[in-house]
């Protein structure tokens, strides 16, 4: 019995000698798998799409050629514009209304008089054509873009591709003043030439000279995918992306979709979800003990009083959004028929979104930051292309799917990120709030001045911040 028990004991120990390591290995493997799955970066599915007229052709490959494009005008186009400007009707403003009721019609008449008698559209077409324009067909629609390369690259310096995306009611033209600062930085005393860019500025489909989608459902995800395809078609495997307004959302989606292709993301507007208990506590405590919830003194100054700056001001400035997110074609048909109506609708945003205090000025403060030639050139891009309706539809396509614009907040942004926080932006997002979505913030800059249209209004400040961000990313 003693011998048998010893034999059994030996067999049992032998089994343990095999089972214990196997079990350990199994548990260890499961633990490693769990840890890896936890840290696996979620991405937005790239998918595919068709936005051309009718059904997607079953046979035949899409024409992937990149075609030079030139903006043109005609006597007929200018005569039609002048006739419409001459026939405009105005309603007198209320006394002392300034811009509190919208675009002041007394000042509007001055703008229209300048537009009719002094604004030279032919000259502005030449200005627009100073950079190389192209079009290429992607997912059934023609995509317009400008592509500007540096004229000189210092020996040994790498040229960084940079995609810059506009928003509404802007256009690719917003970037005309910042492009030379990025492609020739040394010539503008911005750096010693260690960071040089070639800049690609596309028009969002349905805006300006990019063809409008013919199918329903075209949102920022579809735009992000098309712009990735555009960059790939231009021969870029990795690139930087930058945007404000819709451009911020589109470039953020690009980073969420193909993080391996986006070397860095730079934005001057951040979309974050302020809902939930955590955010509520942060907002409540931030006014009294900001340091406890990670807010800086500058954050407090820009964020509080919270209800005034984040609810009342936002409601006042977002009436257009509710129209465009529900019935864009109704209001749009009037704007597409009247250049005066179109100018009032668009230029009012360039007033209060540039500086909230411009509400109190009879001229909306428009000419304190921009020239009438610049402002009217942007309006003309919408007018001559009849793109105001399709640009407004972009709101419906996005908000009907995701009313709070929070759907993609569940997918973190892990690419290196730079945030330029301009003091007059519609809403301020502190770094600590941005970190909920943007997991790898490399630079966060409190800009000294400027508002929503950063590249248009403060090109040098924005260029400096982009260069600073890219320099830090390249040193990682």
GROMACS .gro file of C-alpha atoms in nm:
model
  476
    1UNK     CA    1   0.000   0.000   0.000
    2UNK     CA    2   0.287   0.230   0.090
    3UNK     CA    3   0.450   0.162  -0.246
    4UNK     CA    4   0.119   0.212  -0.432
    5UNK     CA    5   0.051   0.542  -0.258
    6UNK     CA    6   0.399   0.660  -0.348
    7UNK     CA    7   0.342   0.562  -0.711
    8UNK     CA    8   0.009   0.751  -0.713
    9UNK     CA    9   0.174   1.052  -0.546
   10UNK     CA   10   0.449   1.049  -0.810
   11UNK     CA   11   0.192   1.028  -1.093
   12UNK     CA   12  -0.004   1.315  -0.940
   13UNK     CA   13   0.306   1.532  -0.908
   14UNK     CA   14   0.395   1.450  -1.268
   15UNK     CA   15   0.049   1.559  -1.380
   16UNK     CA   16   0.089   1.882  -1.181
   17UNK     CA   17   0.426   1.939  -1.339
   18UNK     CA   18   0.249   1.944  -1.677
   19UNK     CA   19  -0.087   2.098  -1.582
   20UNK     CA   20   0.036   2.393  -1.374
   21UNK     CA   21   0.256   2.545  -1.648
   22UNK     CA   22  -0.018   2.480  -1.906
   23UNK     CA   23  -0.279   2.647  -1.686
   24UNK     CA   24  -0.042   2.936  -1.610
   25UNK     CA   25   0.028   2.976  -1.979
   26UNK     CA   26  -0.345   2.973  -2.058
   27UNK     CA   27  -0.433   3.230  -1.793
   28UNK     CA   28  -0.133   3.442  -1.892
   29UNK     CA   29  -0.234   3.426  -2.258
   30UNK     CA   30  -0.589   3.531  -2.177
   31UNK     CA   31  -0.454   3.819  -1.966
   32UNK     CA   32  -0.226   3.936  -2.247
   33UNK     CA   33  -0.513   3.910  -2.498
   34UNK     CA   34  -0.740   4.110  -2.264
   35UNK     CA   35  -0.478   4.379  -2.212
   36UNK     CA   36  -0.408   4.402  -2.586
   37UNK     CA   37  -0.777   4.415  -2.672
   38UNK     CA   38  -0.821   4.694  -2.417
   39UNK     CA   39  -0.548   4.900  -2.581
   40UNK     CA   40  -0.643   4.817  -2.938
   41UNK     CA   41  -0.724   5.145  -3.108
   42UNK     CA   42  -1.080   5.163  -3.231
   43UNK     CA   43  -1.124   5.320  -3.571
   44UNK     CA   44  -1.411   5.442  -3.784
   45UNK     CA   45  -1.485   5.200  -4.068
   46UNK     CA   46  -1.369   5.349  -4.396
   47UNK     CA   47  -1.639   5.185  -4.605
   48UNK     CA   48  -1.716   5.310  -4.953
   49UNK     CA   49  -1.971   5.529  -5.127
   50UNK     CA   50  -2.130   5.651  -5.447
   51UNK     CA   51  -2.253   6.010  -5.475
   52UNK     CA   52  -2.293   6.044  -5.849
   53UNK     CA   53  -2.623   6.072  -6.034
   54UNK     CA   54  -2.824   5.751  -6.058
   55UNK     CA   55  -2.695   5.408  -5.962
   56UNK     CA   56  -2.327   5.323  -5.946
   57UNK     CA   57  -2.207   5.177  -6.278
   58UNK     CA   58  -2.151   4.803  -6.252
   59UNK     CA   59  -1.864   4.800  -6.498
   60UNK     CA   60  -1.577   5.030  -6.567
   61UNK     CA   61  -1.320   5.179  -6.334
   62UNK     CA   62  -1.354   5.538  -6.216
   63UNK     CA   63  -1.144   5.795  -6.399
   64UNK     CA   64  -0.864   5.866  -6.151
   65UNK     CA   65  -0.694   6.135  -6.357
   66UNK     CA   66  -0.612   6.469  -6.195
   67UNK     CA   67  -0.718   6.747  -6.428
   68UNK     CA   68  -0.599   7.110  -6.418
   69UNK     CA   69  -0.886   7.348  -6.350
   70UNK     CA   70  -0.926   7.721  -6.397
   71UNK     CA   71  -1.193   7.953  -6.257
   72UNK     CA   72  -1.354   8.160  -6.532
   73UNK     CA   73  -1.621   8.427  -6.560
   74UNK     CA   74  -1.815   8.595  -6.839
   75UNK     CA   75  -1.987   8.921  -6.925
   76UNK     CA   76  -2.322   8.742  -6.898
   77UNK     CA   77  -2.248   8.626  -6.541
   78UNK     CA   78  -2.143   8.975  -6.428
   79UNK     CA   79  -2.437   9.146  -6.604
   80UNK     CA   80  -2.684   8.909  -6.436
   81UNK     CA   81  -2.528   8.983  -6.097
   82UNK     CA   82  -2.543   9.360  -6.151
   83UNK     CA   83  -2.907   9.344  -6.260
   84UNK     CA   84  -3.003   9.154  -5.945
   85UNK     CA   85  -2.805   9.393  -5.721
   86UNK     CA   86  -2.980   9.691  -5.878
   87UNK     CA   87  -3.325   9.543  -5.815
   88UNK     CA   88  -3.273   9.465  -5.445
   89UNK     CA   89  -3.537   9.572  -5.190
   90UNK     CA   90  -3.450   9.671  -4.833
   91UNK     CA   91  -3.638   9.697  -4.504
   92UNK     CA   92  -3.519   9.986  -4.283
   93UNK     CA   93  -3.356   9.865  -3.960
   94UNK     CA   94  -3.494   9.946  -3.616
   95UNK     CA   95  -3.332  10.249  -3.457
   96UNK     CA   96  -3.024  10.153  -3.259
   97UNK     CA   97  -3.050   9.787  -3.366
   98UNK     CA   98  -2.687   9.762  -3.491
   99UNK     CA   99  -2.638   9.385  -3.565
  100UNK     CA  100  -2.863   9.256  -3.285
  101UNK     CA  101  -3.139   9.166  -3.532
  102UNK     CA  102  -2.901   9.030  -3.791
  103UNK     CA  103  -2.736   9.213  -4.080
  104UNK     CA  104  -2.812   9.585  -4.054
  105UNK     CA  105  -2.981   9.687  -4.383
  106UNK     CA  106  -2.836  10.040  -4.383
  107UNK     CA  107  -2.485   9.895  -4.389
  108UNK     CA  108  -2.599   9.625  -4.633
  109UNK     CA  109  -2.688   9.895  -4.885
  110UNK     CA  110  -2.332  10.031  -4.858
  111UNK     CA  111  -2.190   9.681  -4.914
  112UNK     CA  112  -2.416   9.627  -5.216
  113UNK     CA  113  -2.323   9.970  -5.362
  114UNK     CA  114  -1.955   9.873  -5.336
  115UNK     CA  115  -2.030   9.531  -5.487
  116UNK     CA  116  -2.214   9.683  -5.781
  117UNK     CA  117  -1.987   9.978  -5.857
  118UNK     CA  118  -1.635   9.902  -5.729
  119UNK     CA  119  -1.588   9.529  -5.674
  120UNK     CA  120  -1.400   9.379  -5.970
  121UNK     CA  121  -1.488   9.010  -6.003
  122UNK     CA  122  -1.256   8.962  -6.301
  123UNK     CA  123  -0.964   9.085  -6.093
  124UNK     CA  124  -1.062   8.854  -5.805
  125UNK     CA  125  -1.081   8.559  -6.047
  126UNK     CA  126  -0.717   8.632  -6.131
  127UNK     CA  127  -0.636   8.633  -5.759
  128UNK     CA  128  -0.813   8.298  -5.715
  129UNK     CA  129  -0.623   8.151  -6.009
  130UNK     CA  130  -0.282   8.248  -5.870
  131UNK     CA  131  -0.258   7.903  -5.711
  132UNK     CA  132  -0.283   7.581  -5.915
  133UNK     CA  133  -0.639   7.438  -5.920
  134UNK     CA  134  -0.733   7.078  -6.002
  135UNK     CA  135  -1.032   6.847  -6.016
  136UNK     CA  136  -1.054   6.470  -5.988
  137UNK     CA  137  -1.348   6.229  -5.975
  138UNK     CA  138  -1.395   6.034  -5.651
  139UNK     CA  139  -1.701   5.819  -5.571
  140UNK     CA  140  -1.888   5.961  -5.870
  141UNK     CA  141  -1.841   6.336  -5.808
  142UNK     CA  142  -1.576   6.590  -5.912
  143UNK     CA  143  -1.360   6.709  -5.624
  144UNK     CA  144  -1.196   7.052  -5.655
  145UNK     CA  145  -0.873   7.139  -5.476
  146UNK     CA  146  -0.572   7.366  -5.488
  147UNK     CA  147  -0.224   7.220  -5.445
  148UNK     CA  148   0.060   7.458  -5.364
  149UNK     CA  149   0.421   7.342  -5.343
  150UNK     CA  150   0.714   7.543  -5.204
  151UNK     CA  151   0.922   7.717  -5.468
  152UNK     CA  152   1.241   7.646  -5.271
  153UNK     CA  153   1.328   7.373  -5.024
  154UNK     CA  154   1.650   7.403  -4.819
  155UNK     CA  155   1.891   7.115  -4.871
  156UNK     CA  156   1.809   6.815  -4.654
  157UNK     CA  157   1.467   6.943  -4.549
  158UNK     CA  158   1.162   6.721  -4.589
  159UNK     CA  159   0.848   6.876  -4.729
  160UNK     CA  160   0.544   6.792  -4.515
  161UNK     CA  161   0.211   6.741  -4.696
  162UNK     CA  162  -0.065   6.937  -4.521
  163UNK     CA  163  -0.436   6.902  -4.602
  164UNK     CA  164  -0.636   7.207  -4.488
  165UNK     CA  165  -1.015   7.186  -4.477
  166UNK     CA  166  -1.256   7.482  -4.456
  167UNK     CA  167  -1.607   7.497  -4.308
  168UNK     CA  168  -1.937   7.681  -4.358
  169UNK     CA  169  -1.986   7.957  -4.474
  170UNK     CA  170  -1.622   7.963  -4.577
  171UNK     CA  171  -1.433   7.818  -4.871
  172UNK     CA  172  -1.086   7.719  -4.990
  173UNK     CA  173  -1.024   8.094  -5.033
  174UNK     CA  174  -0.996   8.131  -4.653
  175UNK     CA  175  -0.647   7.981  -4.679
  176UNK     CA  176  -0.503   8.219  -4.940
  177UNK     CA  177  -0.321   8.433  -4.684
  178UNK     CA  178  -0.182   8.143  -4.481
  179UNK     CA  179  -0.056   7.934  -4.775
  180UNK     CA  180   0.258   8.144  -4.848
  181UNK     CA  181   0.342   8.144  -4.475
  182UNK     CA  182   0.342   7.763  -4.475
  183UNK     CA  183   0.506   7.700  -4.813
  184UNK     CA  184   0.770   7.973  -4.772
  185UNK     CA  185   0.801   8.009  -4.390
  186UNK     CA  186   1.161   8.134  -4.387
  187UNK     CA  187   1.069   8.416  -4.626
  188UNK     CA  188   0.807   8.535  -4.378
  189UNK     CA  189   1.031   8.519  -4.068
  190UNK     CA  190   0.842   8.221  -3.928
  191UNK     CA  191   1.131   7.978  -3.888
  192UNK     CA  192   1.470   7.887  -4.025
  193UNK     CA  193   1.315   7.661  -4.285
  194UNK     CA  194   1.322   7.344  -4.075
  195UNK     CA  195   0.949   7.284  -4.137
  196UNK     CA  196   0.821   7.339  -4.491
  197UNK     CA  197   0.481   7.238  -4.627
  198UNK     CA  198   0.310   7.166  -4.953
  199UNK     CA  199  -0.053   7.258  -4.898
  200UNK     CA  200  -0.364   7.088  -5.037
  201UNK     CA  201  -0.696   7.273  -4.987
  202UNK     CA  202  -1.000   7.087  -5.120
  203UNK     CA  203  -1.353   7.220  -5.144
  204UNK     CA  204  -1.597   7.008  -4.942
  205UNK     CA  205  -1.832   6.835  -5.191
  206UNK     CA  206  -2.131   7.066  -5.240
  207UNK     CA  207  -1.921   7.375  -5.165
  208UNK     CA  208  -1.778   7.603  -5.433
  209UNK     CA  209  -1.622   7.420  -5.724
  210UNK     CA  210  -1.658   7.066  -5.585
  211UNK     CA  211  -1.959   6.889  -5.731
  212UNK     CA  212  -2.254   6.844  -5.495
  213UNK     CA  213  -2.353   6.489  -5.396
  214UNK     CA  214  -2.657   6.362  -5.589
  215UNK     CA  215  -2.753   6.110  -5.320
  216UNK     CA  216  -2.878   6.152  -4.963
  217UNK     CA  217  -2.656   6.082  -4.663
  218UNK     CA  218  -2.333   6.263  -4.749
  219UNK     CA  219  -2.175   6.344  -4.409
  220UNK     CA  220  -1.833   6.415  -4.255
  221UNK     CA  221  -1.742   6.043  -4.260
  222UNK     CA  222  -1.797   6.029  -4.636
  223UNK     CA  223  -1.597   6.352  -4.674
  224UNK     CA  224  -1.312   6.213  -4.463
  225UNK     CA  225  -1.298   5.900  -4.678
  226UNK     CA  226  -1.298   6.103  -5.002
  227UNK     CA  227  -1.017   6.327  -4.876
  228UNK     CA  228  -0.810   6.022  -4.777
  229UNK     CA  229  -0.862   5.889  -5.130
  230UNK     CA  230  -0.761   6.229  -5.268
  231UNK     CA  231  -0.434   6.234  -5.070
  232UNK     CA  232  -0.361   5.876  -5.171
  233UNK     CA  233  -0.427   5.965  -5.534
  234UNK     CA  234  -0.177   6.250  -5.503
  235UNK     CA  235   0.081   5.994  -5.392
  236UNK     CA  236   0.089   6.062  -5.017
  237UNK     CA  237   0.100   5.774  -4.770
  238UNK     CA  238   0.127   5.994  -4.460
  239UNK     CA  239   0.026   6.358  -4.411
  240UNK     CA  240  -0.080   6.625  -4.165
  241UNK     CA  241  -0.438   6.751  -4.156
  242UNK     CA  242  -0.579   7.081  -4.028
  243UNK     CA  243  -0.925   7.231  -3.997
  244UNK     CA  244  -1.175   7.455  -3.824
  245UNK     CA  245  -1.557   7.444  -3.823
  246UNK     CA  246  -1.667   7.145  -4.039
  247UNK     CA  247  -1.301   7.112  -4.137
  248UNK     CA  248  -1.221   7.023  -3.775
  249UNK     CA  249  -1.484   6.749  -3.770
  250UNK     CA  250  -1.376   6.612  -4.111
  251UNK     CA  251  -1.003   6.602  -4.026
  252UNK     CA  252  -1.081   6.449  -3.684
  253UNK     CA  253  -1.278   6.177  -3.864
  254UNK     CA  254  -0.980   6.127  -4.095
  255UNK     CA  255  -0.758   6.067  -3.790
  256UNK     CA  256  -1.016   5.823  -3.647
  257UNK     CA  257  -1.052   5.642  -3.978
  258UNK     CA  258  -0.689   5.590  -4.084
  259UNK     CA  259  -0.460   5.683  -3.791
  260UNK     CA  260  -0.167   5.519  -3.970
  261UNK     CA  261  -0.198   5.777  -4.251
  262UNK     CA  262  -0.240   6.090  -4.037
  263UNK     CA  263   0.096   6.203  -3.897
  264UNK     CA  264  -0.070   6.477  -3.696
  265UNK     CA  265  -0.404   6.653  -3.654
  266UNK     CA  266  -0.425   7.030  -3.592
  267UNK     CA  267  -0.761   7.195  -3.522
  268UNK     CA  268  -0.884   7.540  -3.420
  269UNK     CA  269  -1.227   7.419  -3.307
  270UNK     CA  270  -1.293   7.115  -3.088
  271UNK     CA  271  -1.620   6.921  -3.075
  272UNK     CA  272  -1.667   6.753  -2.735
  273UNK     CA  273  -1.965   6.614  -2.550
  274UNK     CA  274  -2.043   6.819  -2.238
  275UNK     CA  275  -2.316   6.578  -2.127
  276UNK     CA  276  -2.283   6.326  -1.844
  277UNK     CA  277  -2.214   6.342  -1.471
  278UNK     CA  278  -1.839   6.394  -1.508
  279UNK     CA  279  -1.882   6.695  -1.734
  280UNK     CA  280  -2.155   6.838  -1.513
  281UNK     CA  281  -1.931   6.818  -1.204
  282UNK     CA  282  -1.645   6.977  -1.398
  283UNK     CA  283  -1.868   7.267  -1.508
  284UNK     CA  284  -2.010   7.320  -1.158
  285UNK     CA  285  -1.681   7.305  -0.968
  286UNK     CA  286  -1.487   7.489  -1.238
  287UNK     CA  287  -1.640   7.824  -1.147
  288UNK     CA  288  -1.526   7.796  -0.782
  289UNK     CA  289  -1.230   7.556  -0.759
  290UNK     CA  290  -1.105   7.533  -1.121
  291UNK     CA  291  -0.771   7.377  -1.020
  292UNK     CA  292  -0.960   7.080  -0.872
  293UNK     CA  293  -1.106   6.987  -1.212
  294UNK     CA  294  -0.802   7.081  -1.421
  295UNK     CA  295  -0.916   7.421  -1.549
  296UNK     CA  296  -0.671   7.709  -1.584
  297UNK     CA  297  -0.735   8.075  -1.511
  298UNK     CA  298  -0.762   8.136  -1.886
  299UNK     CA  299  -1.020   7.855  -1.918
  300UNK     CA  300  -1.232   8.015  -1.646
  301UNK     CA  301  -1.220   8.355  -1.815
  302UNK     CA  302  -1.327   8.207  -2.149
  303UNK     CA  303  -1.590   7.964  -2.017
  304UNK     CA  304  -1.779   8.152  -1.743
  305UNK     CA  305  -2.044   8.269  -1.680
  306UNK     CA  306  -2.126   7.928  -1.826
  307UNK     CA  307  -2.494   7.977  -1.910
  308UNK     CA  308  -2.426   8.307  -2.084
  309UNK     CA  309  -2.130   8.189  -2.293
  310UNK     CA  310  -2.231   7.828  -2.362
  311UNK     CA  311  -2.610   7.840  -2.376
  312UNK     CA  312  -2.750   8.190  -2.445
  313UNK     CA  313  -2.473   8.308  -2.680
  314UNK     CA  314  -2.479   7.974  -2.859
  315UNK     CA  315  -2.856   7.983  -2.905
  316UNK     CA  316  -2.836   8.337  -3.042
  317UNK     CA  317  -2.571   8.235  -3.296
  318UNK     CA  318  -2.719   7.903  -3.405
  319UNK     CA  319  -3.058   7.991  -3.555
  320UNK     CA  320  -2.919   7.917  -3.902
  321UNK     CA  321  -2.815   7.570  -3.781
  322UNK     CA  322  -3.170   7.464  -3.695
  323UNK     CA  323  -3.293   7.569  -4.040
  324UNK     CA  324  -3.007   7.398  -4.223
  325UNK     CA  325  -3.031   7.081  -4.013
  326UNK     CA  326  -3.401   7.041  -4.090
  327UNK     CA  327  -3.527   7.216  -4.409
  328UNK     CA  328  -3.219   7.356  -4.590
  329UNK     CA  329  -3.377   7.368  -4.935
  330UNK     CA  330  -3.659   7.602  -4.828
  331UNK     CA  331  -3.440   7.890  -4.711
  332UNK     CA  332  -3.171   7.797  -4.960
  333UNK     CA  333  -3.380   7.858  -5.270
  334UNK     CA  334  -3.423   8.225  -5.171
  335UNK     CA  335  -3.052   8.270  -5.105
  336UNK     CA  336  -2.964   8.105  -5.435
  337UNK     CA  337  -3.189   8.351  -5.619
  338UNK     CA  338  -3.080   8.673  -5.446
  339UNK     CA  339  -2.715   8.780  -5.422
  340UNK     CA  340  -2.811   9.045  -5.164
  341UNK     CA  341  -2.986   8.786  -4.946
  342UNK     CA  342  -2.690   8.553  -4.986
  343UNK     CA  343  -2.441   8.823  -4.883
  344UNK     CA  344  -2.645   8.920  -4.576
  345UNK     CA  345  -2.679   8.556  -4.469
  346UNK     CA  346  -2.309   8.473  -4.510
  347UNK     CA  347  -2.145   8.799  -4.403
  348UNK     CA  348  -2.344   8.821  -4.079
  349UNK     CA  349  -2.142   8.515  -3.965
  350UNK     CA  350  -1.816   8.691  -4.046
  351UNK     CA  351  -1.925   8.963  -3.805
  352UNK     CA  352  -2.027   8.794  -3.479
  353UNK     CA  353  -1.817   8.479  -3.525
  354UNK     CA  354  -1.509   8.698  -3.559
  355UNK     CA  355  -1.586   8.898  -3.245
  356UNK     CA  356  -1.900   8.874  -3.030
  357UNK     CA  357  -1.880   9.246  -2.945
  358UNK     CA  358  -1.938   9.332  -3.314
  359UNK     CA  359  -2.311   9.286  -3.242
  360UNK     CA  360  -2.311   9.639  -3.105
  361UNK     CA  361  -2.164   9.800  -3.419
  362UNK     CA  362  -2.377   9.941  -3.701
  363UNK     CA  363  -2.138   9.794  -3.959
  364UNK     CA  364  -2.092   9.466  -3.770
  365UNK     CA  365  -1.719   9.540  -3.742
  366UNK     CA  366  -1.671   9.360  -4.073
  367UNK     CA  367  -1.413   9.594  -4.224
  368UNK     CA  368  -1.203   9.605  -3.907
  369UNK     CA  369  -1.071   9.256  -3.980
  370UNK     CA  370  -1.138   9.196  -4.350
  371UNK     CA  371  -1.161   9.396  -4.670
  372UNK     CA  372  -1.486   9.406  -4.866
  373UNK     CA  373  -1.300   9.252  -5.161
  374UNK     CA  374  -1.206   8.950  -4.946
  375UNK     CA  375  -1.555   8.910  -4.802
  376UNK     CA  376  -1.733   8.946  -5.136
  377UNK     CA  377  -1.493   8.705  -5.307
  378UNK     CA  378  -1.600   8.436  -5.061
  379UNK     CA  379  -1.967   8.521  -5.126
  380UNK     CA  380  -1.907   8.509  -5.501
  381UNK     CA  381  -1.768   8.154  -5.477
  382UNK     CA  382  -2.110   8.048  -5.345
  383UNK     CA  383  -2.297   8.269  -5.595
  384UNK     CA  384  -2.132   8.168  -5.923
  385UNK     CA  385  -2.141   7.796  -5.835
  386UNK     CA  386  -2.502   7.802  -5.699
  387UNK     CA  387  -2.367   7.600  -5.406
  388UNK     CA  388  -2.542   7.761  -5.109
  389UNK     CA  389  -2.822   7.499  -5.098
  390UNK     CA  390  -2.590   7.198  -5.121
  391UNK     CA  391  -2.358   7.353  -4.859
  392UNK     CA  392  -2.655   7.396  -4.623
  393UNK     CA  393  -2.764   7.034  -4.676
  394UNK     CA  394  -2.440   6.921  -4.513
  395UNK     CA  395  -2.597   7.016  -4.178
  396UNK     CA  396  -2.904   6.800  -4.233
  397UNK     CA  397  -2.697   6.501  -4.342
  398UNK     CA  398  -2.484   6.519  -4.027
  399UNK     CA  399  -2.739   6.623  -3.766
  400UNK     CA  400  -3.013   6.385  -3.880
  401UNK     CA  401  -2.779   6.093  -3.806
  402UNK     CA  402  -2.618   6.239  -3.495
  403UNK     CA  403  -2.813   6.532  -3.342
  404UNK     CA  404  -2.553   6.603  -3.070
  405UNK     CA  405  -2.250   6.542  -3.295
  406UNK     CA  406  -2.126   6.297  -3.030
  407UNK     CA  407  -2.153   5.965  -3.214
  408UNK     CA  408  -1.785   5.957  -3.303
  409UNK     CA  409  -1.674   6.070  -2.956
  410UNK     CA  410  -1.679   5.697  -2.871
  411UNK     CA  411  -1.380   5.654  -3.101
  412UNK     CA  412  -1.076   5.819  -2.947
  413UNK     CA  413  -0.824   6.023  -3.145
  414UNK     CA  414  -0.479   5.877  -3.083
  415UNK     CA  415  -0.274   6.057  -3.347
  416UNK     CA  416  -0.059   6.350  -3.226
  417UNK     CA  417  -0.294   6.646  -3.191
  418UNK     CA  418  -0.246   7.021  -3.177
  419UNK     CA  419  -0.523   7.255  -3.062
  420UNK     CA  420  -0.524   7.632  -3.120
  421UNK     CA  421  -0.784   7.790  -2.889
  422UNK     CA  422  -0.882   8.133  -3.022
  423UNK     CA  423  -1.046   8.364  -2.763
  424UNK     CA  424  -1.339   8.473  -2.983
  425UNK     CA  425  -1.429   8.121  -3.099
  426UNK     CA  426  -1.800   8.040  -3.063
  427UNK     CA  427  -1.727   7.797  -2.779
  428UNK     CA  428  -1.415   7.736  -2.572
  429UNK     CA  429  -1.296   7.382  -2.500
  430UNK     CA  430  -1.040   7.355  -2.216
  431UNK     CA  431  -0.758   7.106  -2.262
  432UNK     CA  432  -0.888   6.886  -1.980
  433UNK     CA  433  -1.223   6.847  -2.164
  434UNK     CA  434  -1.055   6.791  -2.500
  435UNK     CA  435  -0.851   6.505  -2.348
  436UNK     CA  436  -1.170   6.298  -2.319
  437UNK     CA  437  -1.158   6.247  -2.698
  438UNK     CA  438  -0.808   6.353  -2.801
  439UNK     CA  439  -0.574   6.111  -2.624
  440UNK     CA  440  -0.244   6.246  -2.754
  441UNK     CA  441  -0.245   6.627  -2.731
  442UNK     CA  442   0.105   6.750  -2.818
  443UNK     CA  443   0.033   7.124  -2.815
  444UNK     CA  444  -0.255   7.329  -2.676
  445UNK     CA  445  -0.223   7.702  -2.731
  446UNK     CA  446  -0.430   7.986  -2.588
  447UNK     CA  447  -0.418   8.217  -2.888
  448UNK     CA  448  -0.390   8.587  -2.797
  449UNK     CA  449  -0.660   8.710  -3.038
  450UNK     CA  450  -0.885   8.592  -3.318
  451UNK     CA  451  -1.211   8.410  -3.370
  452UNK     CA  452  -1.380   8.142  -3.577
  453UNK     CA  453  -1.223   8.215  -3.919
  454UNK     CA  454  -0.867   8.182  -3.792
  455UNK     CA  455  -0.680   8.131  -4.122
  456UNK     CA  456  -0.869   8.420  -4.281
  457UNK     CA  457  -0.839   8.660  -3.989
  458UNK     CA  458  -0.510   8.571  -3.817
  459UNK     CA  459  -0.305   8.375  -4.073
  460UNK     CA  460   0.033   8.443  -3.912
  461UNK     CA  461  -0.077   8.335  -3.564
  462UNK     CA  462  -0.229   8.014  -3.700
  463UNK     CA  463   0.074   7.941  -3.921
  464UNK     CA  464   0.308   7.983  -3.623
  465UNK     CA  465   0.104   7.737  -3.419
  466UNK     CA  466   0.089   7.478  -3.699
  467UNK     CA  467   0.467   7.501  -3.749
  468UNK     CA  468   0.528   7.475  -3.373
  469UNK     CA  469   0.304   7.167  -3.355
  470UNK     CA  470   0.459   6.989  -3.654
  471UNK     CA  471   0.810   7.063  -3.531
  472UNK     CA  472   0.728   6.891  -3.199
  473UNK     CA  473   0.571   6.591  -3.373
  474UNK     CA  474   0.873   6.548  -3.602
  475UNK     CA  475   1.099   6.546  -3.294
  476UNK     CA  476   0.905   6.263  -3.127
   0.00000   0.00000   0.00000
